[in-house]
Amino acid sequence: MSFLRTLRTLVAGLLVIAASVALASEPRDVATAWRLLDYIAVDYREAVKDGAIANDAEYREMTEFSASARQRIDALPASPALASLRDKAAGLERAIVGKQAPEEVARLAREVASTLIAAYPVPIAPAQTPDLERGRQVYAQHCASCHGVTGGGDGPATVGADMDPPPIAFSDEERARERSVFALYQVIEQGLDGTSMPSFADTLSPQDRWAVAAYAGTLAYPPDAVPAGERIWKADDAFRATMSLDRLMALRPAELAAQRGETDGKALTAYLRHRLAEAAAPSGGHLTLARQRLNEALDALRAGDGKRATDLALSAYLDGFEPLEPALAARDNALMVRIEEAMIAVRAGIAEGVGPDAVAVDIGRLDTLFGEAEAKLSEGPSSGLAMLLASFAILFREGLEALLIVVSMLACLRKADRPDMARWVHYGWGLALVAGAATWALATWIITISGAGRELTEGFGSLLAAIVLVWVGIWMHGKSHAGAWQSYIRDRLTGALSRGSGFFLLGLAFLIVYREVFETILFYAAIWNQGEAGAVLAGAALAVLALALIAWMMIRFGMRLPIGQFFGAVSILLAGLAVVLIGKAVAAFQEAGSLPVLPLSGYPRIEMLGLYPTREGVAAQIILLVILAIGFVYARRSDKHLPAERRS
């Protein structure tokens, strides 16, 4: 009996394993069959023309693909639609053998594919909108060598190589109009047997595969067609109401052309492909998208999928609320801060495992806050005074940090009797303004700066600036206690500033100013379209005057200080700004989802000082303060132990 029980247990275990393997492989078989059908629908036209074989290699591939798709469909588990699906797959195979017209074969292949997905659903869209900028980076790293930098199928790896068939030309509009982003994703994930296209399932994460698929889908549609598509999109409420991320990923440009005509269809495709985040938002707008993502996150959490819940909660912020932050901040900054903190609380609750019920309470609070935000944003045009104050606050707040650092650099050069080096600082902040104008133009007419891209740009800029300021501040603090400053300046500083220091000064000024310009242009873009352009310009002018007054006072009173005291004061100022920037860097990385978030209840939030109520931000600032304290002590002691004439 013992042997029989053991045998039954073993057999039962094997059956469970077999069933698990079958269930696990089913989605892949469905996706592979769908990919083969999509490939037939697009490429059969190259194989057969006028009932005769036009390309023997392509035709053999089509017959092989149709047979493989039919075999995979035949092997699928029972379903009410399976018999019909098998008949349609066999009919497609017969049509290819009979060299039917490309239009008929494409229709049959699409029909089989749509029936397959309806009977055996597989995910046709990612949890959150693909990041096109990330897609561009992945494409350059993994795809451009074969497919070409601009998607022409003419990458350097094709030179002298026997690639049969050659890499797909993503810029070929005739081919691109038949291919959805979902179809591109399937090929990237699974590769193409019998070709040089490998599978990237083990090389790239799902997010990166979706990102590069979405980016590849833009290459046949130039950015200059986006404005026309945007006008069509905004003028058609009914069409917008039909759109979702799933629909966008599955939509073929040829479908749009059939519905809207070739000209409008092409323009709409350019807009939908280049402005995914905007187009994927539900018809109710970004806050509706934020609500939808939060509810989906709660459902995922209740289903035990914490990773998907985290991704959806992050998408609720980056794709839903973050694009509205500048406009809401201009009208009610306190409400914007409350919503941002509440969204952090939701993500933190998911990460800490507080449970679906507690997260549901936080989401309920957010829904109320979203209602307040909708009321604020739907109000009529803001008053002239409100726009003037908002414009002043934005430019003054963002410009103050950059001003303090740049003016300190210029004052130090004057104090050290090296005004000739000041031109490098001016080059730096001047180039930053030019780069800012270019960024504004790109963000307005060509590209969309995603929420994650914006936060990461700010985060890396703040982090790099903080590191440089720590080093410069410690160095200055040591020199502020030197005994023979005039000798040091004569013998050391002059030589030091002649060895490539100009580029360092240029780079530091550029980094500091561009970081603030980047933030400023995004806020100004939000308030400019709310009317009262004169008030916005007046607020900006007042901010410039206020900043100029602060700069004048710093230079005037700084020059009166003895050089040791002056450098000591500047070192403390730079150290303080480094602490501010490290706090902002951590906050930006947290908002982009690159760092975890653990809130601190009762801790103040003062953005100008880089204070945010999270453990990670506070810890980073404390660690930096300790580093600065140790560095100041070490620099001072090191300088004291050197003879006065050698302190440098």
PDB file of N, CA and C in Angstrom, residues 451-495:
ATOM      1  N   GLY A 451       7.161  62.717 -17.390  1.00  0.00           N
ATOM      2  CA  GLY A 451       7.308  63.004 -15.965  1.00  0.00           C
ATOM      3  C   GLY A 451       8.575  62.411 -15.407  1.00  0.00           C
ATOM      4  N   ALA A 452       8.843  61.139 -15.732  1.00  0.00           N
ATOM      5  CA  ALA A 452      10.052  60.502 -15.226  1.00  0.00           C
ATOM      6  C   ALA A 452      11.291  61.207 -15.761  1.00  0.00           C
ATOM      7  N   GLY A 453      11.276  61.571 -17.056  1.00  0.00           N
ATOM      8  CA  GLY A 453      12.421  62.252 -17.639  1.00  0.00           C
ATOM      9  C   GLY A 453      12.693  63.581 -16.963  1.00  0.00           C
ATOM     10  N   ARG A 454      11.639  64.303 -16.675  1.00  0.00           N
ATOM     11  CA  ARG A 454      11.801  65.591 -15.997  1.00  0.00           C
ATOM     12  C   ARG A 454      12.400  65.403 -14.612  1.00  0.00           C
ATOM     13  N   GLU A 455      11.846  64.474 -13.829  1.00  0.00           N
ATOM     14  CA  GLU A 455      12.330  64.274 -12.469  1.00  0.00           C
ATOM     15  C   GLU A 455      13.769  63.768 -12.450  1.00  0.00           C
ATOM     16  N   LEU A 456      14.105  62.863 -13.370  1.00  0.00           N
ATOM     17  CA  LEU A 456      15.471  62.336 -13.408  1.00  0.00           C
ATOM     18  C   LEU A 456      16.460  63.420 -13.824  1.00  0.00           C
ATOM     19  N   THR A 457      16.066  64.283 -14.771  1.00  0.00           N
ATOM     20  CA  THR A 457      16.942  65.387 -15.164  1.00  0.00           C
ATOM     21  C   THR A 457      17.218  66.293 -13.975  1.00  0.00           C
ATOM     22  N   GLU A 458      16.181  66.645 -13.240  1.00  0.00           N
ATOM     23  CA  GLU A 458      16.357  67.485 -12.059  1.00  0.00           C
ATOM     24  C   GLU A 458      17.190  66.764 -10.997  1.00  0.00           C
ATOM     25  N   GLY A 459      16.913  65.459 -10.828  1.00  0.00           N
ATOM     26  CA  GLY A 459      17.621  64.711  -9.801  1.00  0.00           C
ATOM     27  C   GLY A 459      19.106  64.619 -10.069  1.00  0.00           C
ATOM     28  N   PHE A 460      19.477  64.240 -11.293  1.00  0.00           N
ATOM     29  CA  PHE A 460      20.902  64.124 -11.616  1.00  0.00           C
ATOM     30  C   PHE A 460      21.587  65.489 -11.597  1.00  0.00           C
ATOM     31  N   GLY A 461      20.894  66.525 -12.073  1.00  0.00           N
ATOM     32  CA  GLY A 461      21.466  67.868 -12.025  1.00  0.00           C
ATOM     33  C   GLY A 461      21.733  68.312 -10.599  1.00  0.00           C
ATOM     34  N   SER A 462      20.779  68.084  -9.708  1.00  0.00           N
ATOM     35  CA  SER A 462      20.948  68.466  -8.304  1.00  0.00           C
ATOM     36  C   SER A 462      22.067  67.661  -7.646  1.00  0.00           C
ATOM     37  N   LEU A 463      22.109  66.352  -7.955  1.00  0.00           N
ATOM     38  CA  LEU A 463      23.128  65.497  -7.345  1.00  0.00           C
ATOM     39  C   LEU A 463      24.530  65.917  -7.768  1.00  0.00           C
ATOM     40  N   LEU A 464      24.739  66.139  -9.062  1.00  0.00           N
ATOM     41  CA  LEU A 464      26.058  66.549  -9.542  1.00  0.00           C
ATOM     42  C   LEU A 464      26.460  67.902  -8.961  1.00  0.00           C
ATOM     43  N   ALA A 465      25.505  68.833  -8.936  1.00  0.00           N
ATOM     44  CA  ALA A 465      25.799  70.153  -8.377  1.00  0.00           C
ATOM     45  C   ALA A 465      26.162  70.052  -6.901  1.00  0.00           C
ATOM     46  N   ALA A 466      25.440  69.226  -6.142  1.00  0.00           N
ATOM     47  CA  ALA A 466      25.733  69.069  -4.721  1.00  0.00           C
ATOM     48  C   ALA A 466      27.133  68.509  -4.511  1.00  0.00           C
ATOM     49  N   ILE A 467      27.533  67.519  -5.312  1.00  0.00           N
ATOM     50  CA  ILE A 467      28.873  66.928  -5.176  1.00  0.00           C
ATOM     51  C   ILE A 467      29.954  67.973  -5.432  1.00  0.00           C
ATOM     52  N   VAL A 468      29.775  68.751  -6.506  1.00  0.00           N
ATOM     53  CA  VAL A 468      30.771  69.781  -6.828  1.00  0.00           C
ATOM     54  C   VAL A 468      30.830  70.839  -5.732  1.00  0.00           C
ATOM     55  N   LEU A 469      29.678  71.263  -5.222  1.00  0.00           N
ATOM     56  CA  LEU A 469      29.662  72.302  -4.196  1.00  0.00           C
ATOM     57  C   LEU A 469      30.290  71.821  -2.893  1.00  0.00           C
ATOM     58  N   VAL A 470      30.119  70.545  -2.568  1.00  0.00           N
ATOM     59  CA  VAL A 470      30.775  70.004  -1.371  1.00  0.00           C
ATOM     60  C   VAL A 470      32.283  70.131  -1.509  1.00  0.00           C
ATOM     61  N   TRP A 471      32.795  69.731  -2.653  1.00  0.00           N
ATOM     62  CA  TRP A 471      34.243  69.792  -2.875  1.00  0.00           C
ATOM     63  C   TRP A 471      34.752  71.238  -2.835  1.00  0.00           C
ATOM     64  N   VAL A 472      34.068  72.129  -3.558  1.00  0.00           N
ATOM     65  CA  VAL A 472      34.497  73.523  -3.586  1.00  0.00           C
ATOM     66  C   VAL A 472      34.370  74.164  -2.206  1.00  0.00           C
ATOM     67  N   GLY A 473      33.276  73.866  -1.494  1.00  0.00           N
ATOM     68  CA  GLY A 473      33.066  74.455  -0.172  1.00  0.00           C
ATOM     69  C   GLY A 473      34.136  74.044   0.817  1.00  0.00           C
ATOM     70  N   ILE A 474      34.491  72.752   0.826  1.00  0.00           N
ATOM     71  CA  ILE A 474      35.543  72.279   1.741  1.00  0.00           C
ATOM     72  C   ILE A 474      36.879  72.929   1.396  1.00  0.00           C
ATOM     73  N   TRP A 475      37.180  72.998   0.104  1.00  0.00           N
ATOM     74  CA  TRP A 475      38.436  73.628  -0.331  1.00  0.00           C
ATOM     75  C   TRP A 475      38.497  75.087   0.117  1.00  0.00           C
ATOM     76  N   MET A 476      37.412  75.819  -0.087  1.00  0.00           N
ATOM     77  CA  MET A 476      37.398  77.229   0.299  1.00  0.00           C
ATOM     78  C   MET A 476      37.508  77.407   1.808  1.00  0.00           C
ATOM     79  N   HIS A 477      36.847  76.513   2.536  1.00  0.00           N
ATOM     80  CA  HIS A 477      36.892  76.644   3.989  1.00  0.00           C
ATOM     81  C   HIS A 477      38.326  76.500   4.497  1.00  0.00           C
ATOM     82  N   GLY A 478      39.077  75.564   3.908  1.00  0.00           N
ATOM     83  CA  GLY A 478      40.473  75.422   4.308  1.00  0.00           C
ATOM     84  C   GLY A 478      41.274  76.671   4.001  1.00  0.00           C
ATOM     85  N   LYS A 479      41.028  77.293   2.854  1.00  0.00           N
ATOM     86  CA  LYS A 479      41.784  78.486   2.470  1.00  0.00           C
ATOM     87  C   LYS A 479      41.382  79.713   3.287  1.00  0.00           C
ATOM     88  N   SER A 480      40.164  79.691   3.841  1.00  0.00           N
ATOM     89  CA  SER A 480      39.725  80.866   4.607  1.00  0.00           C
ATOM     90  C   SER A 480      40.532  81.037   5.885  1.00  0.00           C
ATOM     91  N   HIS A 481      41.245  79.990   6.300  1.00  0.00           N
ATOM     92  CA  HIS A 481      42.052  80.073   7.522  1.00  0.00           C
ATOM     93  C   HIS A 481      43.542  80.149   7.220  1.00  0.00           C
ATOM     94  N   ALA A 482      43.894  80.318   5.942  1.00  0.00           N
ATOM     95  CA  ALA A 482      45.308  80.415   5.597  1.00  0.00           C
ATOM     96  C   ALA A 482      45.884  81.737   6.075  1.00  0.00           C
ATOM     97  N   GLY A 483      47.131  81.702   6.437  1.00  0.00           N
ATOM     98  CA  GLY A 483      47.743  82.907   6.988  1.00  0.00           C
ATOM     99  C   GLY A 483      48.269  83.844   5.936  1.00  0.00           C
ATOM    100  N   ALA A 484      48.839  83.336   4.879  1.00  0.00           N
ATOM    101  CA  ALA A 484      49.494  84.191   3.890  1.00  0.00           C
ATOM    102  C   ALA A 484      48.695  84.182   2.596  1.00  0.00           C
ATOM    103  N   TRP A 485      47.514  84.816   2.602  1.00  0.00           N
ATOM    104  CA  TRP A 485      46.628  84.748   1.445  1.00  0.00           C
ATOM    105  C   TRP A 485      47.220  85.440   0.216  1.00  0.00           C
ATOM    106  N   GLN A 486      47.847  86.559   0.397  1.00  0.00           N
ATOM    107  CA  GLN A 486      48.384  87.260  -0.771  1.00  0.00           C
ATOM    108  C   GLN A 486      49.456  86.430  -1.464  1.00  0.00           C
ATOM    109  N   SER A 487      50.311  85.772  -0.641  1.00  0.00           N
ATOM    110  CA  SER A 487      51.327  84.891  -1.214  1.00  0.00           C
ATOM    111  C   SER A 487      50.672  83.719  -1.944  1.00  0.00           C
ATOM    112  N   TYR A 488      49.606  83.182  -1.339  1.00  0.00           N
ATOM    113  CA  TYR A 488      48.897  82.048  -1.957  1.00  0.00           C
ATOM    114  C   TYR A 488      48.326  82.448  -3.313  1.00  0.00           C
ATOM    115  N   ILE A 489      47.675  83.607  -3.330  1.00  0.00           N
ATOM    116  CA  ILE A 489      47.063  84.064  -4.574  1.00  0.00           C
ATOM    117  C   ILE A 489      48.129  84.261  -5.646  1.00  0.00           C
ATOM    118  N   ARG A 490      49.246  84.880  -5.247  1.00  0.00           N
ATOM    119  CA  ARG A 490      50.290  85.172  -6.223  1.00  0.00           C
ATOM    120  C   ARG A 490      50.947  83.900  -6.761  1.00  0.00           C
ATOM    121  N   ASP A 491      51.263  82.980  -5.832  1.00  0.00           N
ATOM    122  CA  ASP A 491      52.052  81.809  -6.220  1.00  0.00           C
ATOM    123  C   ASP A 491      51.223  80.613  -6.654  1.00  0.00           C
ATOM    124  N   ARG A 492      49.985  80.507  -6.171  1.00  0.00           N
ATOM    125  CA  ARG A 492      49.206  79.292  -6.402  1.00  0.00           C
ATOM    126  C   ARG A 492      47.959  79.501  -7.254  1.00  0.00           C
ATOM    127  N   LEU A 493      47.150  80.446  -6.858  1.00  0.00           N
ATOM    128  CA  LEU A 493      45.858  80.590  -7.518  1.00  0.00           C
ATOM    129  C   LEU A 493      46.023  80.971  -8.984  1.00  0.00           C
ATOM    130  N   THR A 494      46.984  81.854  -9.263  1.00  0.00           N
ATOM    131  CA  THR A 494      47.183  82.268 -10.648  1.00  0.00           C
ATOM    132  C   THR A 494      47.527  81.074 -11.525  1.00  0.00           C
ATOM    133  N   GLY A 495      48.444  80.234 -11.027  1.00  0.00           N
ATOM    134  CA  GLY A 495      48.802  79.040 -11.789  1.00  0.00           C
ATOM    135  C   GLY A 495      47.657  78.063 -11.899  1.00  0.00           C
TER     136      GLY A 495
END
